[in-house]
Amino acid sequence: MNNLYTYLLMLGDNSMILGHRLSQLCGHGPNLETDIALTNISLDLYGQVRSYFQYAAKVSGNPANTEDSIAFLRYERQYLNGLLVEQPNTDFAFVILRQALFDIYHLYLLEALESSKDTQIAAIATKSIKEVKYHQRFSSSWVKRLGDGTEISHQKAQYALDTLHPYSFDLLNENAIEADMKEQGIGADLHIIKEKYQDTLKDLMVTSTLTLPDNTFAHKGGKEGVHSEHMGFILSDLQYMQRAYPNMQW
Amino acid sequence: MKDNIQALNDIFQARIDNGESIEPKDWMPEKYRKTHIRQISQHAHSEIVGMLPEGNWISRAPSLRRKVALLAKVQDEAGHGLYLYSAAETLGISRDELFDQLHTGKAKYSSIFNYPTVSWADMGAVGWLVDGAAIINQVMLTRTSFGPYARAMVKICKEESFHQRQGFEIMLTLTNGTEVQKQMAQDSLNRWWWPSLMMFGPPDAESTHTEQSMKWKIKRKTNDELRQQFIDITAPQAEFLGLTIPDPDLKWNEETKHYDFGAIDWDEFWQVVKGFGPCNKERIDARVKAWDEGAWVRDAAVAYGEKKIQKSKVA
Ligand SMILES: [Fe+2]
Ligand SMILES: [Fe+2]
């Protein structure tokens, strides 16, 4: 497999698995307005997934590949999303903190990818930035509401932050594929992104009256295809139709 | 006093007869207000409860294209709920009260959503038949007398016809597919056909509201007329799909220029209306759960908003 293909999977899988998590909330939000907003984010992410995977199908070198075969027909170890996005919808605080951590990373990543030498990736980034700016506004405004809202919401937000924070490093620590893509001028430099990420996150936590955990312990493995126990259940849902009724048009 | 009200009533009815639209601030008979709160909120509840049976298949949609389309559709229904709750609120009731009526079972919603979606083909059948039946009811409402309701309906109808075409297209893909897909489509039609016919409500002979509703233009055709219209439109579509409508008595009548059809099982209808359909409890439980679990979130938003106002006063 070529590195560009693998890199596209990493990009697309993050959007897909987070989009999947958000789509599970459709119809179950705390009120209609947030329900609609979270579904919107899910829709944007799935739009990005389609762009990445259509392109990945082209560069894969296998003419049988399509956006759907890539999305639905890999084994668990072949999905390369970060661990953060597969974390469950434990409660609204988890949904919001997971989103906020991802959005900060995502926006800096896309800003870097806008100047990718790969024009296709650059075009996808340019289109996605508009959407992700809105996602980040939404999630960070809710982090503030929860952090600086009531005592209960503060506790729940702090607990979600403490739980999720160790999963976020997985996205930010460069692996061999990302290093190669960066050197070729195709991928982003995660060292720069990590610094910006940490500054922005710190600011958000201060205004939200939340405390970043001192502990910088980091879970890792998602980008190498080693996932949490949640992932198998996500995939059995996601792949159900394609596995139960193989080789059909829908 | 009594004469005064009678006079106001007469003027009010004359405005409606004239085709004028009634706006929230206008004088209206109390019964008109109550009927509209009931009908519009019932309609709003149907939109949001209706998100659940289709939401059930979002995570399992068979392709990215279908997934995005289904997500967008269910989101549209949330938007419909939002317009309609807003229209009901103009009549002087709060959204919290309306939700409370839904959660306690005081308010009804369309019974069709108490049936389970058990296969992907149900995403096709629901769009084709349920959105299709909804359109027939709702097109009539775009010219109803209460302005906010009529305007909401214009917006909603456009999206519903898109949903209906999308559902039909899912069915068409299945019926053009493999044998197992064709069976999936037929099975789905078998299960959704009769409940869809029941969406138009009880037969005219047993319908209590029809006469008053006609006067207020909430209704322009009777339940039975609308049902017949739906069957006349849908039967040829089923034929085009190569599917068999599960009614041995269904056949074209050259004399009446309508389809004849078999007897509807009204016992089943009333059973579901009274709360004993396959999913009544799940649907309400899901709504109550989302609302209750969201309470601390809504409280946080209010508290945060108040703190901001306090801070801006101090500053
Ligand atoms: Fe709708
Ligand atoms: Fe619809």
Coordinates of C-alpha atoms and ligand atoms in Angstrom, one line a residue:
Chain A
M1 CA 0.0 0.0 0.0
N2 CA 1.3 3.5 -0.8
N3 CA 1.6 6.1 1.9
L4 CA -0.7 8.5 0.3
Y5 CA -3.5 6.0 0.4
T6 CA -2.8 5.2 4.0
Y7 CA -2.7 8.9 4.8
L8 CA -6.1 9.4 3.2
L9 CA -7.5 6.6 5.3
M10 CA -6.3 8.3 8.4
L11 CA -7.9 11.5 7.4
G12 CA -11.2 9.9 6.3
D13 CA -11.5 7.5 9.2
N14 CA -11.4 10.2 11.8
S15 CA -14.3 12.0 10.1
M16 CA -16.2 8.8 9.5
I17 CA -16.0 7.4 13.0
L18 CA -16.8 10.7 14.6
G19 CA -19.6 11.2 12.1
H20 CA -20.9 7.8 13.1
R21 CA -20.8 8.6 16.8
L22 CA -22.7 11.9 16.1
S23 CA -25.2 10.2 13.9
Q24 CA -26.1 7.8 16.7
L25 CA -27.5 10.9 18.6
C26 CA -29.8 12.0 15.8
G27 CA -33.3 12.2 17.4
H28 CA -32.0 12.0 20.9
G29 CA -30.4 15.4 21.6
P30 CA -31.2 17.5 24.7
N31 CA -33.3 19.8 22.6
L32 CA -34.2 20.2 18.9
E33 CA -31.7 22.9 18.2
T34 CA -28.7 20.9 19.4
D35 CA -30.0 17.8 17.8
I36 CA -30.1 19.6 14.5
A37 CA -26.6 21.1 15.0
L38 CA -25.0 17.8 15.9
T39 CA -26.6 16.1 12.9
N40 CA -25.2 19.0 10.8
I41 CA -21.7 18.3 12.0
S42 CA -22.2 14.6 11.3
L43 CA -23.3 15.4 7.7
D44 CA -20.3 17.7 7.1
L45 CA -18.0 15.0 8.4
Y46 CA -19.6 12.4 6.1
G47 CA -19.2 14.7 3.2
Q48 CA -15.5 15.0 3.9
V49 CA -15.3 11.2 4.2
R50 CA -16.8 10.8 0.7
S51 CA -14.2 13.2 -0.7
Y52 CA -11.3 11.5 1.0
F53 CA -12.4 7.9 0.1
Q54 CA -13.3 8.7 -3.5
Y55 CA -9.8 10.0 -3.9
A56 CA -8.3 7.1 -1.9
A57 CA -10.1 4.7 -4.3
K58 CA -8.3 6.4 -7.2
V59 CA -4.9 6.3 -5.6
S60 CA -5.2 2.8 -4.2
G61 CA -4.2 1.2 -7.4
N62 CA -7.0 -1.3 -7.2
P63 CA -9.8 -0.6 -9.7
A64 CA -12.3 -2.5 -7.6
N65 CA -12.1 0.0 -4.8
T66 CA -14.9 2.5 -4.3
E67 CA -15.7 4.9 -1.5
D68 CA -18.0 2.3 -0.1
S69 CA -15.6 -0.7 -0.2
I70 CA -13.1 1.5 1.6
A71 CA -15.7 2.7 4.1
F72 CA -17.3 -0.6 4.9
L73 CA -15.2 -3.5 3.9
R74 CA -12.0 -3.3 5.9
Y75 CA -11.0 -5.3 9.0
E76 CA -10.8 -3.5 12.3
R77 CA -7.0 -3.4 12.2
Q78 CA -7.2 -1.5 8.9
Y79 CA -9.1 1.4 10.3
L80 CA -6.7 4.2 11.2
N81 CA -8.7 6.8 13.1
G82 CA -7.5 8.2 16.4
L83 CA -8.8 6.7 19.6
L84 CA -10.5 9.9 20.6
V85 CA -13.3 9.8 17.9
E86 CA -14.4 6.3 18.8
Q87 CA -15.1 7.1 22.4
P88 CA -18.7 6.5 23.3
N89 CA -21.6 9.1 23.7
T90 CA -21.5 8.6 27.4
D91 CA -23.4 11.8 28.0
F92 CA -23.7 15.3 26.4
A93 CA -20.5 16.4 28.2
F94 CA -18.6 13.6 26.6
V95 CA -20.1 14.4 23.2
I96 CA -19.1 18.1 23.5
L97 CA -15.6 17.6 25.0
R98 CA -14.8 14.9 22.4
Q99 CA -16.0 17.3 19.7
A100 CA -14.1 20.3 21.1
L101 CA -10.8 18.4 21.4
F102 CA -11.2 17.0 17.9
D103 CA -12.3 20.3 16.3
I104 CA -9.3 22.2 17.6
Y105 CA -6.9 19.6 16.1
H106 CA -9.0 19.3 13.0
L107 CA -9.1 23.0 12.1
Y108 CA -5.3 23.4 12.5
L109 CA -4.8 20.3 10.5
L110 CA -7.0 21.5 7.6
E111 CA -5.3 24.9 7.7
A112 CA -2.0 23.2 7.2
L113 CA -3.4 20.9 4.5
E114 CA -4.7 23.8 2.5
S115 CA -1.1 24.3 1.3
S116 CA -0.6 20.6 0.6
K117 CA 1.3 19.9 -2.7
D118 CA -1.4 17.4 -3.4
T119 CA -4.0 19.6 -5.0
Q120 CA -6.8 17.2 -4.3
I121 CA -6.1 17.2 -0.6
A122 CA -5.7 21.0 -0.6
A123 CA -9.1 21.3 -2.3
I124 CA -10.8 19.1 0.2
A125 CA -9.2 21.0 3.0
T126 CA -10.3 24.4 1.7
K127 CA -13.9 23.2 1.4
S128 CA -13.8 21.6 4.8
I129 CA -12.3 24.5 6.7
K130 CA -15.5 26.5 6.4
E131 CA -17.5 23.7 8.0
V132 CA -15.0 22.9 10.7
K133 CA -14.8 26.6 11.8
Y134 CA -18.5 26.3 12.5
H135 CA -18.0 23.0 14.3
Q136 CA -15.3 24.6 16.5
R137 CA -17.5 27.6 17.3
F138 CA -20.3 25.2 18.3
S139 CA -18.2 22.9 20.4
S140 CA -16.2 25.5 22.2
S141 CA -19.3 27.6 23.0
W142 CA -20.8 24.5 24.6
V143 CA -17.7 23.7 26.5
K144 CA -18.0 27.2 28.0
R145 CA -21.7 26.7 28.8
L146 CA -21.1 23.4 30.5
G147 CA -17.9 24.4 32.3
D148 CA -19.2 27.7 33.5
G149 CA -22.9 26.8 33.7
T150 CA -24.1 25.0 36.8
E151 CA -22.2 23.0 39.4
I152 CA -23.5 19.7 37.9
S153 CA -22.6 20.7 34.3
H154 CA -19.1 21.8 35.5
Q155 CA -18.5 18.4 37.2
K156 CA -19.7 16.5 34.2
A157 CA -17.6 18.5 31.8
Q158 CA -14.5 18.2 34.0
Y159 CA -15.0 14.4 34.3
A160 CA -15.4 14.1 30.5
L161 CA -12.3 16.2 30.0
D162 CA -10.3 14.1 32.4
T163 CA -11.5 10.9 30.7
L164 CA -11.0 12.0 27.1
H165 CA -7.8 14.1 27.3
P166 CA -5.4 11.1 27.3
Y167 CA -7.0 9.9 24.1
S168 CA -6.3 13.1 22.2
F169 CA -2.5 12.7 22.0
D170 CA -3.0 9.8 19.7
L171 CA -4.1 12.3 17.0
L172 CA -1.2 14.7 17.7
N173 CA 1.8 12.4 17.8
E174 CA 3.4 11.9 14.4
N175 CA 3.8 8.4 13.1
A176 CA 6.1 7.2 10.2
I177 CA 3.4 7.7 7.5
E178 CA 2.7 11.2 8.6
A179 CA 6.4 12.0 8.8
D180 CA 6.8 10.8 5.2
M181 CA 3.8 12.8 4.0
K182 CA 5.1 15.9 5.7
E183 CA 8.5 15.4 4.0
Q184 CA 6.9 15.1 0.6
G185 CA 5.0 18.3 1.2
I186 CA 1.7 16.5 1.1
G187 CA 0.9 16.1 4.8
A188 CA 0.8 18.5 7.8
D189 CA 3.5 19.0 10.4
L190 CA 2.0 17.7 13.6
H191 CA 4.7 19.2 15.7
I192 CA 3.5 22.7 14.8
I193 CA -0.2 21.6 15.1
K194 CA 0.4 20.1 18.5
E195 CA 1.8 23.3 19.9
K196 CA -1.0 25.4 18.5
Y197 CA -3.5 22.8 19.8
Q198 CA -2.1 23.0 23.3
D199 CA -2.3 26.8 23.4
T200 CA -5.8 27.0 22.1
L201 CA -7.0 24.2 24.4
K202 CA -5.4 25.9 27.5
D203 CA -7.2 29.2 26.6
L204 CA -10.5 27.4 26.2
M205 CA -10.2 25.6 29.5
V206 CA -9.4 28.8 31.3
T207 CA -12.4 30.6 30.0
S208 CA -14.5 27.6 30.7
T209 CA -13.2 27.3 34.3
L210 CA -12.1 23.7 33.6
T211 CA -8.7 22.3 34.6
L212 CA -6.5 20.5 32.2
P213 CA -5.2 17.3 33.7
D214 CA -1.5 17.6 34.7
N215 CA -1.1 14.0 33.7
T216 CA 0.2 13.9 30.1
F217 CA -0.2 10.2 29.9
A218 CA -1.2 9.3 26.4
H219 CA -3.2 6.4 25.0
K220 CA -2.0 5.4 21.6
G221 CA -2.5 2.9 18.7
G222 CA -5.5 4.2 16.7
K223 CA -3.4 5.3 13.7
E224 CA -1.8 1.9 13.7
G225 CA -5.1 0.2 13.7
V226 CA -5.1 -0.9 17.4
H227 CA -8.4 0.4 18.8
S228 CA -10.4 0.4 21.9
E229 CA -13.0 -2.2 22.6
H230 CA -15.6 0.1 21.3
M231 CA -14.4 -0.1 17.7
G232 CA -15.7 -3.6 17.0
F233 CA -19.2 -2.6 17.9
I234 CA -19.0 0.5 15.8
L235 CA -17.9 -1.6 12.8
S236 CA -20.6 -4.2 13.3
D237 CA -23.1 -1.5 13.1
L238 CA -21.4 0.4 10.2
Q239 CA -20.7 -2.8 8.2
Y240 CA -23.9 -4.7 8.9
M241 CA -25.6 -4.3 5.5
Q242 CA -22.4 -4.7 3.5
R243 CA -21.4 -7.9 5.4
A244 CA -24.9 -9.4 5.5
Y245 CA -25.7 -8.7 1.8
P246 CA -22.4 -8.7 0.0
N247 CA -21.9 -7.4 -3.6
M248 CA -25.2 -5.6 -4.0
Q249 CA -26.2 -2.1 -5.2
W250 CA -28.1 0.1 -2.8
Chain B
M1 CA -72.4 39.8 25.6
K2 CA -73.5 36.6 23.9
D3 CA -74.7 38.6 20.9
N4 CA -71.3 40.3 20.8
I5 CA -69.4 37.0 20.6
Q6 CA -71.8 35.8 18.0
A7 CA -71.1 38.8 15.9
L8 CA -67.3 38.4 16.3
N9 CA -67.7 34.7 15.4
D10 CA -69.7 35.7 12.2
I11 CA -67.0 38.2 11.2
F12 CA -64.3 35.7 11.9
Q13 CA -66.0 33.0 9.8
A14 CA -66.6 35.5 7.0
R15 CA -62.9 36.3 6.9
I16 CA -62.1 32.6 6.5
D17 CA -64.8 32.2 3.9
N18 CA -63.2 35.1 2.1
G19 CA -59.9 33.3 2.0
E20 CA -58.2 35.7 4.4
S21 CA -55.5 34.3 6.6
I22 CA -55.9 34.4 10.4
E23 CA -52.8 35.7 12.2
P24 CA -51.9 35.0 15.9
K25 CA -52.8 38.5 17.1
D26 CA -56.3 38.4 15.5
W27 CA -59.3 37.7 17.5
M28 CA -60.3 34.1 17.2
P29 CA -62.9 31.8 18.9
E30 CA -61.4 29.9 21.8
K31 CA -62.3 26.7 20.1
Y32 CA -60.4 27.7 17.0
R33 CA -57.3 28.4 19.2
K34 CA -57.6 25.1 21.1
T35 CA -58.2 23.0 18.0
H36 CA -55.2 24.6 16.3
I37 CA -52.9 24.1 19.3
R38 CA -54.0 20.4 19.4
Q39 CA -53.6 19.8 15.6
I40 CA -50.4 21.7 15.1
S41 CA -48.7 20.2 18.2
Q42 CA -49.9 16.8 17.2
H43 CA -48.3 17.4 13.8
A44 CA -45.1 18.7 15.4
H45 CA -44.9 15.6 17.7
S46 CA -45.4 13.4 14.7
E47 CA -42.3 15.0 13.1
I48 CA -40.0 14.4 16.0
V49 CA -41.3 10.9 17.0
G50 CA -41.1 10.1 13.3
M51 CA -37.3 10.7 13.5
L52 CA -37.0 7.6 15.7
P53 CA -38.0 4.7 13.3
E54 CA -35.8 6.2 10.6
G55 CA -33.0 7.2 12.9
N56 CA -32.9 3.5 13.7
W57 CA -31.2 2.8 10.4
I58 CA -28.7 5.7 10.1
S59 CA -25.8 3.8 11.6
R60 CA -26.5 0.8 9.4
A61 CA -27.2 2.5 6.1
P62 CA -25.7 0.4 3.3
S63 CA -23.7 3.1 1.5
L64 CA -22.2 6.5 2.2
R65 CA -24.6 8.1 -0.2
R66 CA -27.6 6.5 1.4
K67 CA -26.3 7.3 4.9
V68 CA -25.9 11.0 4.1
A69 CA -29.4 11.2 2.5
L70 CA -31.0 9.5 5.4
L71 CA -29.3 11.7 8.0
A72 CA -30.4 14.7 6.1
K73 CA -33.9 13.4 5.9
V74 CA -34.2 12.8 9.6
Q75 CA -32.7 16.2 10.2
D76 CA -35.4 17.7 7.9
E77 CA -38.0 16.2 10.1
A78 CA -36.4 17.8 13.2
G79 CA -36.6 21.1 11.3
H80 CA -40.3 20.4 10.5
G81 CA -40.9 19.8 14.2
L82 CA -39.2 23.1 15.0
Y83 CA -41.3 25.2 12.5
L84 CA -44.5 23.6 13.8
Y85 CA -43.7 24.0 17.5
S86 CA -43.0 27.7 16.7
A87 CA -46.4 28.0 14.9
A88 CA -48.1 26.4 18.0
E89 CA -46.3 28.8 20.3
T90 CA -47.8 31.8 18.5
L91 CA -51.2 30.6 20.0
G92 CA -49.9 31.1 23.5
I93 CA -48.5 27.7 24.7
S94 CA -44.9 27.0 25.5
R95 CA -42.7 24.4 24.0
D96 CA -42.1 22.9 27.5
E97 CA -45.9 22.5 27.9
L98 CA -46.2 20.9 24.5
F99 CA -43.4 18.4 25.3
D100 CA -45.0 17.6 28.6
Q101 CA -48.3 16.8 26.8
L102 CA -46.3 14.4 24.5
H103 CA -44.4 12.8 27.3
T104 CA -47.5 12.2 29.5
G105 CA -49.5 10.7 26.6
K106 CA -52.0 13.6 26.7
A107 CA -51.1 14.6 23.1
K108 CA -51.2 12.2 20.2
Y109 CA -48.9 11.8 17.3
S110 CA -49.3 9.9 14.0
S111 CA -49.8 6.2 14.8
I112 CA -47.7 5.1 11.8
F113 CA -44.5 5.8 13.8
N114 CA -45.5 3.1 16.3
Y115 CA -44.5 0.4 13.8
P116 CA -41.0 -0.9 13.8
T117 CA -38.4 -0.5 11.0
V118 CA -36.9 -3.9 10.6
S119 CA -35.1 -3.8 7.3
W120 CA -33.3 -1.4 5.1
A121 CA -36.2 -1.6 2.7
D122 CA -38.3 0.1 5.4
M123 CA -36.3 3.3 4.7
G124 CA -37.6 3.1 1.2
A125 CA -41.2 2.2 2.1
V126 CA -41.5 4.8 4.8
G127 CA -40.3 7.5 2.4
W128 CA -42.5 6.3 -0.4
L129 CA -45.7 5.6 1.5
V130 CA -45.5 7.5 4.8
D131 CA -44.1 10.7 3.4
G132 CA -46.3 10.2 0.4
A133 CA -49.4 10.0 2.5
A134 CA -48.2 12.9 4.6
I135 CA -48.0 15.1 1.5
I136 CA -51.6 14.4 0.5
N137 CA -52.7 15.5 3.9
Q138 CA -50.4 18.5 4.0
V139 CA -50.8 20.0 0.6
M140 CA -54.3 20.6 1.6
L141 CA -53.0 22.5 4.7
T142 CA -50.9 24.9 2.7
R143 CA -54.2 26.8 2.2
T144 CA -55.5 26.4 5.7
S145 CA -56.9 29.4 7.4
F146 CA -54.3 29.9 10.2
G147 CA -51.4 31.8 8.6
P148 CA -48.4 30.4 10.6
Y149 CA -49.6 26.9 10.0
A150 CA -50.2 27.4 6.3
R151 CA -46.8 29.0 5.8
A152 CA -45.0 26.2 7.7
M153 CA -46.8 23.7 5.5
V154 CA -45.5 25.4 2.3
K155 CA -41.9 24.9 3.4
I156 CA -42.5 21.4 4.8
C157 CA -44.3 20.1 1.7
K158 CA -41.4 20.9 -0.6
E159 CA -39.1 18.8 1.6
E160 CA -41.7 16.0 2.0
S161 CA -42.0 15.5 -1.7
F162 CA -38.2 15.2 -1.9
H163 CA -38.4 12.6 0.8
Q164 CA -41.1 10.7 -1.0
R165 CA -39.0 10.6 -4.2
Q166 CA -36.0 9.5 -2.3
G167 CA -37.9 6.7 -0.7
F168 CA -39.3 5.6 -4.0
E169 CA -35.8 5.6 -5.4
I170 CA -34.6 3.3 -2.6
M171 CA -37.4 0.9 -3.5
L172 CA -36.6 1.1 -7.2
T173 CA -33.0 0.2 -6.5
L174 CA -34.0 -2.8 -4.5
T175 CA -36.5 -4.0 -7.0
N176 CA -33.9 -3.7 -9.7
G177 CA -31.5 -5.6 -7.5
T178 CA -31.0 -9.2 -6.5
E179 CA -33.7 -11.7 -5.5
V180 CA -33.1 -11.1 -1.8
Q181 CA -33.4 -7.3 -2.3
K182 CA -36.7 -7.8 -4.2
Q183 CA -38.0 -9.9 -1.3
M184 CA -36.9 -7.3 1.2
A185 CA -38.8 -4.6 -0.7
Q186 CA -42.0 -6.8 -1.0
D187 CA -41.9 -7.7 2.6
S188 CA -41.6 -4.1 3.5
L189 CA -44.6 -3.1 1.4
N190 CA -46.6 -5.9 3.0
R191 CA -45.9 -4.5 6.4
W192 CA -46.4 -0.7 5.6
W193 CA -49.3 -0.7 3.2
W194 CA -52.2 -1.0 5.6
P195 CA -50.8 1.2 8.3
S196 CA -50.2 3.8 5.6
L197 CA -53.9 3.7 4.6
M198 CA -54.8 4.2 8.3
M199 CA -52.8 7.5 8.3
F200 CA -55.8 9.2 6.8
G201 CA -57.8 8.5 9.9
P202 CA -61.1 6.7 10.6
P203 CA -63.7 6.4 7.9
D204 CA -65.9 9.5 7.4
A205 CA -68.9 7.8 9.0
E206 CA -67.0 7.6 12.3
S207 CA -65.0 10.8 12.0
T208 CA -66.0 13.4 14.6
H209 CA -64.0 16.5 13.6
T210 CA -64.6 16.7 9.9
E211 CA -67.4 19.2 9.6
Q212 CA -65.9 21.9 11.9
S213 CA -62.5 21.3 10.3
M214 CA -63.9 21.9 6.8
K215 CA -65.4 25.3 8.0
W216 CA -62.0 26.4 9.2
K217 CA -60.2 25.0 6.2
I218 CA -58.1 22.7 8.3
K219 CA -59.6 20.1 6.0
R220 CA -60.7 20.4 2.4
K221 CA -61.4 16.8 1.7
T222 CA -62.7 14.0 3.9
N223 CA -60.5 11.2 5.3
D224 CA -62.0 8.7 2.8
E225 CA -61.5 11.0 -0.2
L226 CA -57.8 11.5 0.8
R227 CA -57.3 7.8 1.3
Q228 CA -58.8 7.1 -2.1
Q229 CA -56.5 9.8 -3.7
F230 CA -53.5 8.1 -2.1
I231 CA -54.4 4.7 -3.3
D232 CA -55.1 6.0 -6.8
I233 CA -51.6 7.5 -6.9
T234 CA -49.8 4.7 -5.2
A235 CA -51.2 1.6 -6.9
P236 CA -49.6 2.3 -10.3
Q237 CA -46.3 3.1 -8.6
A238 CA -46.3 -0.3 -7.0
E239 CA -47.0 -1.8 -10.3
F240 CA -44.1 0.1 -11.8
L241 CA -41.8 -1.3 -9.1
G242 CA -43.1 -4.8 -9.8
L243 CA -44.4 -5.1 -6.3
T244 CA -47.7 -6.6 -5.2
I245 CA -49.9 -4.5 -2.9
P246 CA -51.1 -6.9 -0.2
D247 CA -54.8 -6.5 -0.9
P248 CA -56.5 -9.2 -3.1
D249 CA -59.5 -6.8 -3.5
L250 CA -57.5 -4.0 -5.0
K251 CA -58.4 -3.4 -8.6
W252 CA -59.1 -0.6 -11.0
N253 CA -62.8 0.3 -11.4
E254 CA -63.5 1.5 -14.9
E255 CA -66.8 3.0 -13.9
T256 CA -65.7 5.0 -10.9
K257 CA -62.3 5.7 -12.3
H258 CA -60.8 4.8 -9.0
Y259 CA -59.3 1.7 -7.4
D260 CA -61.5 -0.5 -5.3
F261 CA -59.9 -1.8 -2.3
G262 CA -60.4 -4.3 0.6
A263 CA -61.6 -3.7 4.2
I264 CA -59.2 -1.9 6.6
D265 CA -58.7 -3.5 10.0
W266 CA -59.9 -0.7 12.1
D267 CA -59.4 -2.7 15.3
E268 CA -55.7 -2.6 14.7
F269 CA -55.9 1.1 14.1
W270 CA -57.7 1.8 17.4
Q271 CA -55.4 -0.6 19.3
V272 CA -52.3 1.4 18.1
V273 CA -54.0 4.8 18.8
K274 CA -54.8 3.6 22.3
G275 CA -51.2 3.0 23.0
F276 CA -50.8 -0.7 22.2
G277 CA -49.0 -0.7 18.9
P278 CA -45.7 -2.5 18.5
C279 CA -43.5 0.5 19.5
N280 CA -45.7 3.0 21.3
K281 CA -43.9 2.5 24.6
E282 CA -40.4 2.6 23.0
R283 CA -41.1 5.8 21.1
I284 CA -42.4 7.7 24.1
D285 CA -39.7 6.3 26.4
A286 CA -37.0 7.4 23.9
R287 CA -38.4 10.9 23.8
V288 CA -38.7 11.1 27.6
K289 CA -35.2 9.8 28.0
A290 CA -33.7 12.4 25.7
W291 CA -35.6 15.1 27.4
D292 CA -34.8 14.1 31.0
E293 CA -31.2 13.4 30.2
G294 CA -31.0 16.8 28.5
A295 CA -32.3 18.7 31.6
W296 CA -28.9 19.4 33.1
V297 CA -27.7 20.6 29.7
R298 CA -30.6 23.0 29.2
D299 CA -30.1 24.2 32.9
A300 CA -26.4 24.9 32.2
A301 CA -27.2 26.9 29.1
V302 CA -29.7 29.1 31.1
A303 CA -27.3 29.5 34.0
Y304 CA -24.4 30.5 31.7
G305 CA -26.6 32.9 29.9
E306 CA -27.6 34.6 33.2
K307 CA -24.0 34.8 34.3
K308 CA -23.1 36.5 31.1
I309 CA -25.8 39.1 31.6
Q310 CA -24.7 39.7 35.2
K311 CA -21.1 40.1 34.0
S312 CA -22.0 42.6 31.3
K313 CA -24.0 44.6 33.9
V314 CA -21.0 44.8 36.3
A315 CA -18.6 45.7 33.5
Ligands
FE1 FE -41.7 15.9 8.0
FE2 FE -40.6 13.7 5.6

